């Protein structure tokens, strides 16, 4: 399992508008030691309107290498399981681009999505004594079933043994609000104390 220190570091990502894949938004959230599964957060994995498989793969390899985590080399097989948080009503073209890429390249991975709103509550409005309350509220935000979803991701990383090494990615468009909600929930619920996770999440949320 990923270390507490690394988990918190991945949350300290300053928000910035970005529509092309941005290395500063790609972070390793979790992985299975001596296994073949990894979980990353990122922003929209596209460059100039096209799905950026090779660039994304290279960025993930760089992030893994920074902390001495094994990751498939460029000549080895790797599937990317793309979990998108985009809004079908507001961002249909982006969703279609992702969906089409994996439909045309099934050996490179798969695509799924769940529309979430992100939280309207800003962690920066809370002091640390109230962050636990904020965390509990976010757990039940808008019926988005985040705890159940996070446990599914955790099981994919730690219990599932895919025949091909698989990198799971979670992303919205800018890699901040929606992606931040998922990353903070995953780390706070499954990896470290919730208050610590939300303290770090304050800089990554909006």
PDB file of C-alpha atoms in Angstrom:
ATOM      1  CA  UNK A   1       0.000   0.000   0.000  1.00  0.00           C
ATOM      2  CA  UNK A   2       1.172   3.516  -0.691  1.00  0.00           C
ATOM      3  CA  UNK A   3       2.770   5.333   2.240  1.00  0.00           C
ATOM      4  CA  UNK A   4       0.941   7.926   4.342  1.00  0.00           C
ATOM      5  CA  UNK A   5       3.523  10.566   3.423  1.00  0.00           C
ATOM      6  CA  UNK A   6       3.143   9.957  -0.302  1.00  0.00           C
ATOM      7  CA  UNK A   7      -0.645   9.876  -0.014  1.00  0.00           C
ATOM      8  CA  UNK A   8      -0.714  13.321   1.547  1.00  0.00           C
ATOM      9  CA  UNK A   9       1.818  14.743  -0.900  1.00  0.00           C
ATOM     10  CA  UNK A  10      -0.381  13.740  -3.832  1.00  0.00           C
ATOM     11  CA  UNK A  11      -3.110  15.990  -2.456  1.00  0.00           C
ATOM     12  CA  UNK A  12      -1.041  19.178  -2.424  1.00  0.00           C
ATOM     13  CA  UNK A  13      -1.704  20.062  -6.051  1.00  0.00           C
ATOM     14  CA  UNK A  14      -2.487  23.701  -6.730  1.00  0.00           C
ATOM     15  CA  UNK A  15      -5.579  24.088  -8.897  1.00  0.00           C
ATOM     16  CA  UNK A  16      -5.107  25.513 -12.369  1.00  0.00           C
ATOM     17  CA  UNK A  17      -7.173  25.518 -15.541  1.00  0.00           C
ATOM     18  CA  UNK A  18      -5.967  22.880 -17.988  1.00  0.00           C
ATOM     19  CA  UNK A  19      -7.546  21.147 -20.960  1.00  0.00           C
ATOM     20  CA  UNK A  20      -4.421  19.321 -22.183  1.00  0.00           C
ATOM     21  CA  UNK A  21      -2.805  16.561 -20.149  1.00  0.00           C
ATOM     22  CA  UNK A  22      -0.634  18.225 -17.511  1.00  0.00           C
ATOM     23  CA  UNK A  23       2.214  16.381 -15.765  1.00  0.00           C
ATOM     24  CA  UNK A  24       1.672  18.408 -12.591  1.00  0.00           C
ATOM     25  CA  UNK A  25      -1.823  16.881 -12.328  1.00  0.00           C
ATOM     26  CA  UNK A  26      -0.698  13.250 -12.673  1.00  0.00           C
ATOM     27  CA  UNK A  27      -0.168  11.583  -9.278  1.00  0.00           C
ATOM     28  CA  UNK A  28       0.048   8.018  -8.017  1.00  0.00           C
ATOM     29  CA  UNK A  29      -2.599   7.475  -5.331  1.00  0.00           C
ATOM     30  CA  UNK A  30      -2.179   3.778  -4.601  1.00  0.00           C
ATOM     31  CA  UNK A  31      -0.659   0.555  -5.928  1.00  0.00           C
ATOM     32  CA  UNK A  32      -0.272  -3.085  -4.995  1.00  0.00           C
ATOM     33  CA  UNK A  33       3.279  -3.864  -3.847  1.00  0.00           C
ATOM     34  CA  UNK A  34       4.814  -6.597  -5.995  1.00  0.00           C
ATOM     35  CA  UNK A  35       1.615  -6.552  -8.049  1.00  0.00           C
ATOM     36  CA  UNK A  36       0.500  -5.254 -11.420  1.00  0.00           C
ATOM     37  CA  UNK A  37      -2.131  -2.624 -10.544  1.00  0.00           C
ATOM     38  CA  UNK A  38      -1.808   1.131  -9.949  1.00  0.00           C
ATOM     39  CA  UNK A  39      -4.264   3.965  -9.259  1.00  0.00           C
ATOM     40  CA  UNK A  40      -3.544   7.472 -10.573  1.00  0.00           C
ATOM     41  CA  UNK A  41      -5.356  10.799 -10.495  1.00  0.00           C
ATOM     42  CA  UNK A  42      -4.949  13.118 -13.466  1.00  0.00           C
ATOM     43  CA  UNK A  43      -6.616  15.870 -15.412  1.00  0.00           C
ATOM     44  CA  UNK A  44      -8.214  15.330 -18.830  1.00  0.00           C
ATOM     45  CA  UNK A  45      -5.916  12.784 -20.569  1.00  0.00           C
ATOM     46  CA  UNK A  46      -6.001  14.483 -23.964  1.00  0.00           C
ATOM     47  CA  UNK A  47      -3.718  16.648 -26.083  1.00  0.00           C
ATOM     48  CA  UNK A  48      -5.247  18.850 -28.781  1.00  0.00           C
ATOM     49  CA  UNK A  49      -8.532  16.973 -28.588  1.00  0.00           C
ATOM     50  CA  UNK A  50      -7.096  13.444 -28.936  1.00  0.00           C
ATOM     51  CA  UNK A  51      -6.690  10.831 -26.211  1.00  0.00           C
ATOM     52  CA  UNK A  52      -3.007  10.951 -25.197  1.00  0.00           C
ATOM     53  CA  UNK A  53      -2.316   7.293 -24.394  1.00  0.00           C
ATOM     54  CA  UNK A  54       1.455   7.380 -24.959  1.00  0.00           C
ATOM     55  CA  UNK A  55       2.004  10.672 -23.128  1.00  0.00           C
ATOM     56  CA  UNK A  56      -0.189   9.568 -20.217  1.00  0.00           C
ATOM     57  CA  UNK A  57       1.659   6.270 -19.990  1.00  0.00           C
ATOM     58  CA  UNK A  58       4.985   8.097 -19.970  1.00  0.00           C
ATOM     59  CA  UNK A  59       3.834  10.488 -17.251  1.00  0.00           C
ATOM     60  CA  UNK A  60       2.614   7.614 -15.072  1.00  0.00           C
ATOM     61  CA  UNK A  61       5.937   5.821 -15.506  1.00  0.00           C
ATOM     62  CA  UNK A  62       7.774   8.993 -14.436  1.00  0.00           C
ATOM     63  CA  UNK A  63       5.656   9.396 -11.315  1.00  0.00           C
ATOM     64  CA  UNK A  64       6.184   5.761 -10.358  1.00  0.00           C
ATOM     65  CA  UNK A  65       9.945   6.033 -10.924  1.00  0.00           C
ATOM     66  CA  UNK A  66      10.136   9.095  -8.652  1.00  0.00           C
ATOM     67  CA  UNK A  67       9.229   6.912  -5.672  1.00  0.00           C
ATOM     68  CA  UNK A  68      10.899   3.697  -6.891  1.00  0.00           C
ATOM     69  CA  UNK A  69       7.652   1.904  -7.703  1.00  0.00           C
ATOM     70  CA  UNK A  70       7.897  -0.655 -10.499  1.00  0.00           C
ATOM     71  CA  UNK A  71       5.894   0.129 -13.634  1.00  0.00           C
ATOM     72  CA  UNK A  72       5.856  -1.478 -17.113  1.00  0.00           C
ATOM     73  CA  UNK A  73       8.453  -0.149 -19.536  1.00  0.00           C
ATOM     74  CA  UNK A  74       7.368   1.264 -22.891  1.00  0.00           C
ATOM     75  CA  UNK A  75       7.887  -2.088 -24.650  1.00  0.00           C
ATOM     76  CA  UNK A  76       5.766  -4.037 -22.141  1.00  0.00           C
ATOM     77  CA  UNK A  77       2.010  -4.541 -22.196  1.00  0.00           C
ATOM     78  CA  UNK A  78      -0.127  -2.128 -20.171  1.00  0.00           C
ATOM     79  CA  UNK A  79      -3.844  -1.484 -20.057  1.00  0.00           C
ATOM     80  CA  UNK A  80      -5.296   1.830 -18.914  1.00  0.00           C
ATOM     81  CA  UNK A  81      -8.678   1.592 -17.212  1.00  0.00           C
ATOM     82  CA  UNK A  82     -10.103   5.086 -17.662  1.00  0.00           C
ATOM     83  CA  UNK A  83     -12.719   6.168 -15.088  1.00  0.00           C
ATOM     84  CA  UNK A  84     -14.054   9.553 -16.154  1.00  0.00           C
ATOM     85  CA  UNK A  85     -15.972  11.990 -13.945  1.00  0.00           C
ATOM     86  CA  UNK A  86     -17.021  14.215 -16.845  1.00  0.00           C
ATOM     87  CA  UNK A  87     -20.577  15.480 -17.237  1.00  0.00           C
ATOM     88  CA  UNK A  88     -22.420  13.882 -20.159  1.00  0.00           C
ATOM     89  CA  UNK A  89     -24.709  16.902 -20.574  1.00  0.00           C
ATOM     90  CA  UNK A  90     -21.981  19.554 -20.438  1.00  0.00           C
ATOM     91  CA  UNK A  91     -18.951  17.669 -21.818  1.00  0.00           C
ATOM     92  CA  UNK A  92     -20.345  15.109 -24.309  1.00  0.00           C
ATOM     93  CA  UNK A  93     -17.616  15.614 -26.931  1.00  0.00           C
ATOM     94  CA  UNK A  94     -14.853  14.866 -24.429  1.00  0.00           C
ATOM     95  CA  UNK A  95     -16.599  11.740 -23.178  1.00  0.00           C
ATOM     96  CA  UNK A  96     -17.192  10.559 -26.739  1.00  0.00           C
ATOM     97  CA  UNK A  97     -13.501  11.018 -27.579  1.00  0.00           C
ATOM     98  CA  UNK A  98     -12.455   8.835 -24.637  1.00  0.00           C
ATOM     99  CA  UNK A  99     -15.100   6.220 -25.309  1.00  0.00           C
ATOM    100  CA  UNK A 100     -14.222   6.030 -29.011  1.00  0.00           C
ATOM    101  CA  UNK A 101     -10.499   5.638 -28.330  1.00  0.00           C
ATOM    102  CA  UNK A 102     -10.978   2.512 -26.229  1.00  0.00           C
ATOM    103  CA  UNK A 103     -13.662   1.130 -28.505  1.00  0.00           C
ATOM    104  CA  UNK A 104     -11.169   1.329 -31.373  1.00  0.00           C
ATOM    105  CA  UNK A 105      -8.217   0.144 -29.228  1.00  0.00           C
ATOM    106  CA  UNK A 106      -9.607  -2.506 -26.849  1.00  0.00           C
ATOM    107  CA  UNK A 107      -6.179  -4.043 -26.200  1.00  0.00           C
ATOM    108  CA  UNK A 108      -5.024  -0.735 -24.663  1.00  0.00           C
ATOM    109  CA  UNK A 109      -7.683  -0.598 -21.965  1.00  0.00           C
ATOM    110  CA  UNK A 110     -11.289   0.261 -21.224  1.00  0.00           C
ATOM    111  CA  UNK A 111     -13.518   3.196 -20.393  1.00  0.00           C
ATOM    112  CA  UNK A 112     -16.265   3.888 -17.863  1.00  0.00           C
ATOM    113  CA  UNK A 113     -17.704   7.010 -16.305  1.00  0.00           C
ATOM    114  CA  UNK A 114     -19.786   8.235 -13.417  1.00  0.00           C
ATOM    115  CA  UNK A 115     -20.997  11.786 -13.393  1.00  0.00           C
ATOM    116  CA  UNK A 116     -20.443  13.539 -10.070  1.00  0.00           C
ATOM    117  CA  UNK A 117     -21.075  17.143  -9.133  1.00  0.00           C
ATOM    118  CA  UNK A 118     -18.118  17.696  -6.839  1.00  0.00           C
ATOM    119  CA  UNK A 119     -18.681  19.268  -3.454  1.00  0.00           C
ATOM    120  CA  UNK A 120     -20.041  22.792  -3.027  1.00  0.00           C
ATOM    121  CA  UNK A 121     -18.333  22.913   0.376  1.00  0.00           C
ATOM    122  CA  UNK A 122     -14.850  24.412   0.304  1.00  0.00           C
ATOM    123  CA  UNK A 123     -12.384  22.851   2.795  1.00  0.00           C
ATOM    124  CA  UNK A 124     -10.616  26.222   3.032  1.00  0.00           C
ATOM    125  CA  UNK A 125     -13.661  27.546   4.907  1.00  0.00           C
ATOM    126  CA  UNK A 126     -13.083  25.095   7.773  1.00  0.00           C
ATOM    127  CA  UNK A 127     -10.503  25.005  10.540  1.00  0.00           C
ATOM    128  CA  UNK A 128      -8.836  21.709  11.368  1.00  0.00           C
ATOM    129  CA  UNK A 129     -11.150  21.051  14.312  1.00  0.00           C
ATOM    130  CA  UNK A 130     -14.121  21.042  11.945  1.00  0.00           C
ATOM    131  CA  UNK A 131     -12.510  19.074   9.122  1.00  0.00           C
ATOM    132  CA  UNK A 132     -13.788  15.770  10.473  1.00  0.00           C
ATOM    133  CA  UNK A 133     -17.349  17.104  10.242  1.00  0.00           C
ATOM    134  CA  UNK A 134     -16.623  18.301   6.712  1.00  0.00           C
ATOM    135  CA  UNK A 135     -15.223  14.886   5.841  1.00  0.00           C
ATOM    136  CA  UNK A 136     -18.355  13.117   7.119  1.00  0.00           C
ATOM    137  CA  UNK A 137     -20.564  15.491   5.109  1.00  0.00           C
ATOM    138  CA  UNK A 138     -18.545  14.812   1.962  1.00  0.00           C
ATOM    139  CA  UNK A 139     -18.927  11.070   2.502  1.00  0.00           C
ATOM    140  CA  UNK A 140     -22.677  11.496   2.047  1.00  0.00           C
ATOM    141  CA  UNK A 141     -22.571  14.276  -0.533  1.00  0.00           C
ATOM    142  CA  UNK A 142     -25.467  14.368  -2.961  1.00  0.00           C
ATOM    143  CA  UNK A 143     -26.088  10.632  -2.973  1.00  0.00           C
ATOM    144  CA  UNK A 144     -22.864  10.087  -4.931  1.00  0.00           C
ATOM    145  CA  UNK A 145     -22.131   6.854  -3.043  1.00  0.00           C
ATOM    146  CA  UNK A 146     -18.461   7.751  -2.692  1.00  0.00           C
ATOM    147  CA  UNK A 147     -17.586   5.202   0.031  1.00  0.00           C
ATOM    148  CA  UNK A 148     -18.959   2.339  -2.084  1.00  0.00           C
ATOM    149  CA  UNK A 149     -17.165   3.608  -5.180  1.00  0.00           C
ATOM    150  CA  UNK A 150     -13.863   3.986  -3.317  1.00  0.00           C
ATOM    151  CA  UNK A 151     -14.072   0.458  -1.931  1.00  0.00           C
ATOM    152  CA  UNK A 152     -14.573  -0.782  -5.482  1.00  0.00           C
ATOM    153  CA  UNK A 153     -11.393   1.005  -6.592  1.00  0.00           C
ATOM    154  CA  UNK A 154      -9.504  -0.361  -3.594  1.00  0.00           C
ATOM    155  CA  UNK A 155     -10.599  -3.898  -4.432  1.00  0.00           C
ATOM    156  CA  UNK A 156      -9.489  -3.457  -8.045  1.00  0.00           C
ATOM    157  CA  UNK A 157      -6.032  -2.392  -6.879  1.00  0.00           C
ATOM    158  CA  UNK A 158      -5.459  -4.830  -4.015  1.00  0.00           C
ATOM    159  CA  UNK A 159      -7.686  -7.868  -4.651  1.00  0.00           C
ATOM    160  CA  UNK A 160      -7.970  -8.113  -8.421  1.00  0.00           C
ATOM    161  CA  UNK A 161      -5.166  -9.789 -10.394  1.00  0.00           C
ATOM    162  CA  UNK A 162      -5.526  -8.774 -14.062  1.00  0.00           C
ATOM    163  CA  UNK A 163      -3.876 -10.875 -16.759  1.00  0.00           C
ATOM    164  CA  UNK A 164      -2.314  -7.677 -18.157  1.00  0.00           C
ATOM    165  CA  UNK A 165      -0.754  -4.977 -15.929  1.00  0.00           C
ATOM    166  CA  UNK A 166      -3.408  -2.293 -15.470  1.00  0.00           C
ATOM    167  CA  UNK A 167      -3.200   1.369 -14.498  1.00  0.00           C
ATOM    168  CA  UNK A 168      -6.510   2.793 -13.271  1.00  0.00           C
ATOM    169  CA  UNK A 169      -6.967   6.524 -13.766  1.00  0.00           C
ATOM    170  CA  UNK A 170      -9.543   8.859 -12.217  1.00  0.00           C
ATOM    171  CA  UNK A 171     -10.090  12.264 -13.767  1.00  0.00           C
ATOM    172  CA  UNK A 172     -12.440  15.132 -14.463  1.00  0.00           C
ATOM    173  CA  UNK A 173     -11.443  17.970 -16.774  1.00  0.00           C
ATOM    174  CA  UNK A 174      -9.019  20.109 -14.765  1.00  0.00           C
ATOM    175  CA  UNK A 175      -7.979  17.438 -12.267  1.00  0.00           C
ATOM    176  CA  UNK A 176      -9.050  19.503  -9.260  1.00  0.00           C
ATOM    177  CA  UNK A 177     -12.605  19.737  -7.891  1.00  0.00           C
ATOM    178  CA  UNK A 178     -14.191  16.443  -8.990  1.00  0.00           C
ATOM    179  CA  UNK A 179     -10.894  14.575  -9.077  1.00  0.00           C
ATOM    180  CA  UNK A 180      -9.968  16.123  -5.737  1.00  0.00           C
ATOM    181  CA  UNK A 181     -13.179  14.923  -4.141  1.00  0.00           C
ATOM    182  CA  UNK A 182     -12.504  11.366  -5.287  1.00  0.00           C
ATOM    183  CA  UNK A 183      -8.809  11.442  -4.302  1.00  0.00           C
ATOM    184  CA  UNK A 184      -9.537  12.915  -0.884  1.00  0.00           C
ATOM    185  CA  UNK A 185     -12.313  10.416  -0.257  1.00  0.00           C
ATOM    186  CA  UNK A 186     -10.172   7.455  -1.310  1.00  0.00           C
ATOM    187  CA  UNK A 187      -7.218   8.451   0.835  1.00  0.00           C
ATOM    188  CA  UNK A 188      -9.297   9.581   3.795  1.00  0.00           C
ATOM    189  CA  UNK A 189     -11.555   6.544   3.792  1.00  0.00           C
ATOM    190  CA  UNK A 190      -9.076   3.787   3.018  1.00  0.00           C
ATOM    191  CA  UNK A 191      -5.463   4.876   3.500  1.00  0.00           C
ATOM    192  CA  UNK A 192      -5.025   7.490   6.244  1.00  0.00           C
ATOM    193  CA  UNK A 193      -6.999   9.354   8.884  1.00  0.00           C
ATOM    194  CA  UNK A 194      -9.760  11.430   7.328  1.00  0.00           C
ATOM    195  CA  UNK A 195      -8.779  14.693   9.031  1.00  0.00           C
ATOM    196  CA  UNK A 196      -5.218  14.419   7.733  1.00  0.00           C
ATOM    197  CA  UNK A 197      -6.490  13.717   4.231  1.00  0.00           C
ATOM    198  CA  UNK A 198      -8.803  16.706   4.197  1.00  0.00           C
ATOM    199  CA  UNK A 199      -6.116  18.979   5.628  1.00  0.00           C
ATOM    200  CA  UNK A 200      -4.023  18.153   2.572  1.00  0.00           C
ATOM    201  CA  UNK A 201      -7.016  18.290   0.269  1.00  0.00           C
ATOM    202  CA  UNK A 202      -7.586  21.974   1.079  1.00  0.00           C
ATOM    203  CA  UNK A 203      -5.001  22.958  -1.544  1.00  0.00           C
ATOM    204  CA  UNK A 204      -6.230  20.585  -4.216  1.00  0.00           C
ATOM    205  CA  UNK A 205      -9.982  21.067  -4.055  1.00  0.00           C
ATOM    206  CA  UNK A 206     -10.940  24.217  -5.972  1.00  0.00           C
TER     207      UNK A 206
END
